[in-house]
Amino acid sequence: QVQLVESGGGLVQPGGSLGLSCAPSGSIFRLGTMAWYRQYPGKRRELVASITRGANTNYADSVKGRFTISRDNAKNTVYLQMHSLKSEDTAIYYCNTDLANFPWGQGTQVTVSS
């Protein structure tokens, strides 16, 4: 059973930057397209960004130009670099495959506030 472990969240001021990491217990190369999601209180998780094995990326319109997803297959880690953070980016961030077909991890809280 693949376990997903997210890290790197925290409190940051508006306009600041933060980097998240995801280290699944299974091989991310084998898992295929990986993705970051976020969830607001009382809302369903939404897809933020995805990246294929070949490093092709896609982003939600709300984060285009501000967030960058990347992967290091050798280190078995997926990253989300976030810049120009806004208060509306405050959420719990999760990683999973693009099909979200593995149990969700605990996520990592990102809070953007002055």
C-alpha positions as semicolon CSV with decimal commas, in nm:
position;residue;x (nm);y (nm);z (nm)
1;Q;0,000;0,000;0,000
2;V;0,144;0,334;-0,108
3;Q;0,173;0,590;0,169
4;L;0,190;0,958;0,083
5;V;0,383;1,194;0,309
6;E;0,370;1,567;0,251
7;S;0,593;1,823;0,420
8;G;0,706;2,182;0,401
9;G;0,394;2,377;0,490
10;G;0,385;2,667;0,728
11;L;0,292;3,029;0,781
12;V;0,403;3,282;0,523
13;Q;0,316;3,644;0,454
14;P;0,129;3,746;0,140
15;G;0,372;3,771;-0,148
16;G;0,605;3,520;0,010
17;S;0,728;3,181;-0,106
18;L;0,709;2,829;0,026
19;G;0,820;2,489;-0,097
20;L;0,639;2,162;-0,041
21;S;0,770;1,806;-0,076
22;C;0,599;1,472;-0,122
23;A;0,778;1,144;-0,068
24;P;0,556;0,844;-0,143
25;S;0,656;0,505;-0,009
26;G;0,627;0,363;-0,360
27;S;0,832;0,460;-0,662
28;I;0,697;0,783;-0,814
29;F;0,823;0,669;-1,151
30;R;0,603;0,362;-1,125
31;L;0,314;0,572;-0,997
32;G;0,317;0,780;-1,313
33;T;0,165;1,126;-1,322
34;M;0,185;1,289;-0,982
35;A;-0,018;1,582;-0,863
36;W;-0,067;1,833;-0,587
37;Y;-0,412;1,909;-0,454
38;R;-0,545;2,148;-0,195
39;Q;-0,850;2,153;0,022
40;Y;-1,027;2,446;0,182
41;P;-1,231;2,389;0,499
42;G;-1,562;2,230;0,412
43;K;-1,472;2,199;0,043
44;R;-1,364;1,914;-0,182
45;R;-1,002;1,875;-0,278
46;E;-0,907;2,052;-0,598
47;L;-0,624;1,977;-0,835
48;V;-0,351;2,240;-0,823
49;A;-0,082;2,099;-1,049
50;S;0,026;1,774;-1,212
51;I;0,344;1,639;-1,367
52;T;0,395;1,336;-1,591
53;R;0,689;1,096;-1,583
54;G;0,837;1,300;-1,864
55;A;0,795;1,623;-1,665
56;N;0,507;1,766;-1,865
57;T;0,311;1,991;-1,633
58;N;-0,037;2,131;-1,596
59;Y;-0,166;2,393;-1,355
60;A;-0,494;2,524;-1,229
61;D;-0,559;2,872;-1,366
62;S;-0,550;3,015;-1,015
63;V;-0,184;2,919;-0,967
64;K;-0,039;2,951;-1,318
65;G;0,274;3,161;-1,318
66;R;0,308;3,140;-0,940
67;F;0,345;2,768;-0,863
68;T;0,591;2,521;-1,010
69;I;0,560;2,146;-0,978
70;S;0,865;1,927;-1,030
71;R;0,979;1,575;-0,962
72;D;1,304;1,398;-0,892
73;N;1,256;1,034;-0,981
74;A;1,597;0,943;-0,840
75;K;1,507;1,094;-0,503
76;N;1,150;0,968;-0,534
77;T;1,014;1,310;-0,446
78;V;0,762;1,550;-0,593
79;Y;0,789;1,920;-0,519
80;L;0,563;2,223;-0,532
81;Q;0,735;2,559;-0,526
82;M;0,492;2,840;-0,451
83;H;0,564;3,207;-0,509
84;S;0,363;3,529;-0,478
85;L;0,140;3,357;-0,229
86;K;-0,205;3,499;-0,163
87;S;-0,444;3,458;0,126
88;E;-0,663;3,242;-0,096
89;D;-0,379;2,990;-0,122
90;T;-0,436;2,908;0,244
91;A;-0,537;2,543;0,251
92;I;-0,417;2,194;0,330
93;Y;-0,202;2,063;0,046
94;Y;-0,188;1,697;-0,052
95;C;-0,006;1,493;-0,312
96;N;-0,136;1,189;-0,496
97;T;-0,141;1,057;-0,849
98;D;-0,347;1,247;-1,103
99;L;-0,619;0,986;-1,056
100;A;-0,601;1,017;-0,677
101;N;-0,607;0,641;-0,655
102;F;-0,412;0,602;-0,333
103;P;-0,512;0,674;0,027
104;W;-0,466;1,038;0,113
105;G;-0,187;1,138;0,347
106;Q;-0,226;1,389;0,626
107;G;-0,136;1,678;0,402
108;T;0,055;1,987;0,499
109;Q;-0,104;2,314;0,609
110;V;-0,017;2,630;0,420
111;T;-0,130;2,955;0,580
112;V;-0,082;3,286;0,402
113;S;-0,141;3,570;0,641
114;S;0,017;3,892;0,760
